[in-house]
XYZ file of C-alpha atoms in Angstrom:
164
model
C 31.102 78.887 114.685
C 30.744 79.181 118.451
C 33.764 81.515 118.653
C 32.139 83.929 116.226
C 28.867 83.661 118.106
C 30.552 84.486 121.418
C 32.293 87.444 119.786
C 28.965 88.710 118.450
C 27.406 88.409 121.912
C 30.301 90.403 123.406
C 29.939 93.004 120.657
C 26.221 93.507 121.326
C 26.852 93.771 125.064
C 29.621 96.316 124.503
C 27.295 98.301 122.240
C 24.588 98.554 124.913
C 27.204 99.470 127.528
C 28.453 102.283 125.263
C 24.909 103.478 124.605
C 24.372 103.681 128.371
C 27.758 105.293 129.100
C 27.087 108.040 126.568
C 23.460 108.550 127.577
C 22.130 108.051 124.069
C 19.312 105.618 124.865
C 16.332 107.976 124.796
C 13.200 106.058 123.900
C 10.942 109.034 124.725
C 12.672 111.009 121.988
C 12.224 108.187 119.460
C 8.717 108.531 117.989
C 9.176 105.429 115.813
C 10.165 103.314 118.846
C 13.268 101.908 117.159
C 15.406 102.075 120.319
C 12.832 100.325 122.497
C 12.129 97.651 119.855
C 15.851 97.019 119.378
C 16.435 96.527 123.088
C 13.318 94.370 123.380
C 14.479 92.166 120.484
C 17.949 91.887 122.025
C 16.502 90.705 125.359
C 14.226 88.195 123.624
C 17.037 86.751 121.509
C 19.397 86.401 124.465
C 16.724 84.679 126.555
C 15.978 82.239 123.712
C 19.672 81.484 123.323
C 19.969 80.755 127.049
C 16.869 78.548 126.865
C 18.198 76.640 123.858
C 21.390 75.818 125.698
C 20.933 72.789 127.955
C 23.972 73.591 130.060
C 23.952 77.380 129.775
C 26.994 77.171 127.483
C 28.183 80.644 126.593
C 25.788 81.784 129.260
C 28.098 84.189 131.083
C 28.229 86.484 128.054
C 24.460 86.276 127.630
C 23.903 87.124 131.307
C 26.228 90.128 130.934
C 24.259 91.230 127.883
C 20.962 90.957 129.707
C 22.376 92.922 132.651
C 23.554 95.660 130.246
C 20.045 95.827 128.754
C 18.444 95.958 132.207
C 20.665 98.881 133.200
C 19.306 100.746 130.168
C 15.612 99.997 130.571
C 13.544 97.577 132.638
C 10.727 97.723 130.061
C 11.802 94.700 127.980
C 11.935 92.622 131.170
C 8.475 93.463 132.532
C 6.477 90.915 130.546
C 9.265 88.336 130.799
C 9.980 88.274 134.530
C 8.728 84.712 135.073
C 10.683 83.517 132.017
C 13.830 85.303 133.239
C 13.568 83.903 136.765
C 13.025 80.445 135.226
C 16.212 80.791 133.179
C 18.113 81.946 136.259
C 16.910 78.944 138.269
C 17.647 76.492 135.492
C 21.177 77.704 134.786
C 22.350 78.455 138.309
C 21.183 75.454 140.291
C 24.479 73.617 140.331
C 24.827 73.578 144.100
C 26.343 76.264 146.244
C 30.037 76.701 146.556
C 31.429 79.040 149.170
C 32.970 81.678 146.858
C 29.712 82.112 144.932
C 27.743 82.411 148.173
C 30.186 85.044 149.437
C 29.889 86.987 146.160
C 26.108 87.100 146.576
C 26.542 88.428 150.117
C 28.961 91.071 148.796
C 26.538 92.035 146.039
C 23.619 92.266 148.462
C 25.632 94.632 150.641
C 26.405 96.839 147.644
C 29.976 95.664 147.095
C 30.851 95.298 143.470
C 31.801 92.055 141.850
C 32.732 91.551 138.216
C 29.656 91.970 135.983
C 28.269 88.596 135.048
C 30.623 86.771 137.397
C 27.720 84.806 138.842
C 25.762 84.503 135.625
C 22.068 84.417 136.334
C 22.474 85.085 140.046
C 24.047 88.459 139.243
C 21.180 89.269 136.882
C 18.686 88.238 139.558
C 20.305 90.588 142.055
C 20.259 93.356 139.436
C 16.557 92.686 138.760
C 15.711 92.957 142.448
C 17.724 96.182 142.787
C 16.200 97.695 139.659
C 12.619 96.930 140.640
C 13.257 98.249 144.154
C 14.498 101.539 142.639
C 11.400 101.663 140.426
C 9.245 101.199 143.553
C 7.882 98.040 141.931
C 9.692 95.432 144.014
C 6.473 93.430 144.658
C 6.088 92.738 140.914
C 9.614 91.323 140.637
C 9.328 89.345 143.856
C 5.894 88.049 142.827
C 7.323 86.772 139.535
C 10.146 85.054 141.410
C 7.676 83.369 143.783
C 5.477 82.296 140.846
C 8.528 80.783 139.170
C 9.580 78.967 142.336
C 6.099 77.543 142.858
C 5.907 76.264 139.276
C 9.470 74.918 139.118
C 10.090 71.193 139.450
C 12.319 70.058 142.269
C 16.059 70.575 141.561
C 16.692 66.822 141.343
C 13.945 66.476 138.694
C 15.489 69.329 136.657
C 18.908 67.643 136.817
C 17.442 64.306 135.667
C 15.607 66.026 132.793
C 18.822 67.789 131.726
C 20.781 64.515 131.831
C 18.265 62.964 129.418
C 18.802 65.716 126.810
């Protein structure tokens, strides 16, 4: 059921948040690579679930989960940046309302807003921050620009979604 699914998503997100809070994600100390593979699988599954959902249903929990994974390790995101930016654009194109725009301004200035409150926009901001800290901002920005260039116009995306 969808209620059980949402609960499972929250559980996985809470697990990764606990792993981070207790500092137990140590992929360099894991010769079998189980930690890295687990996080990579988690990111892949959550991205597929977002992609399978035409309206982003249940998306807020998935965005929170992806943000929790990103705070642990940017590695699982590196090869998926274009896919992630595509998901962000597809699920957060609904037009701008003033509160959401103000939240983005607050986030950009470093003010905190509830994790996942903006869905994909919050993850996008977290991606930009993370890649800036890694001194690899051009890679993240390049993936965003590639996604924007390849994306259909917003009105075409809305029409395609209405046909589903």
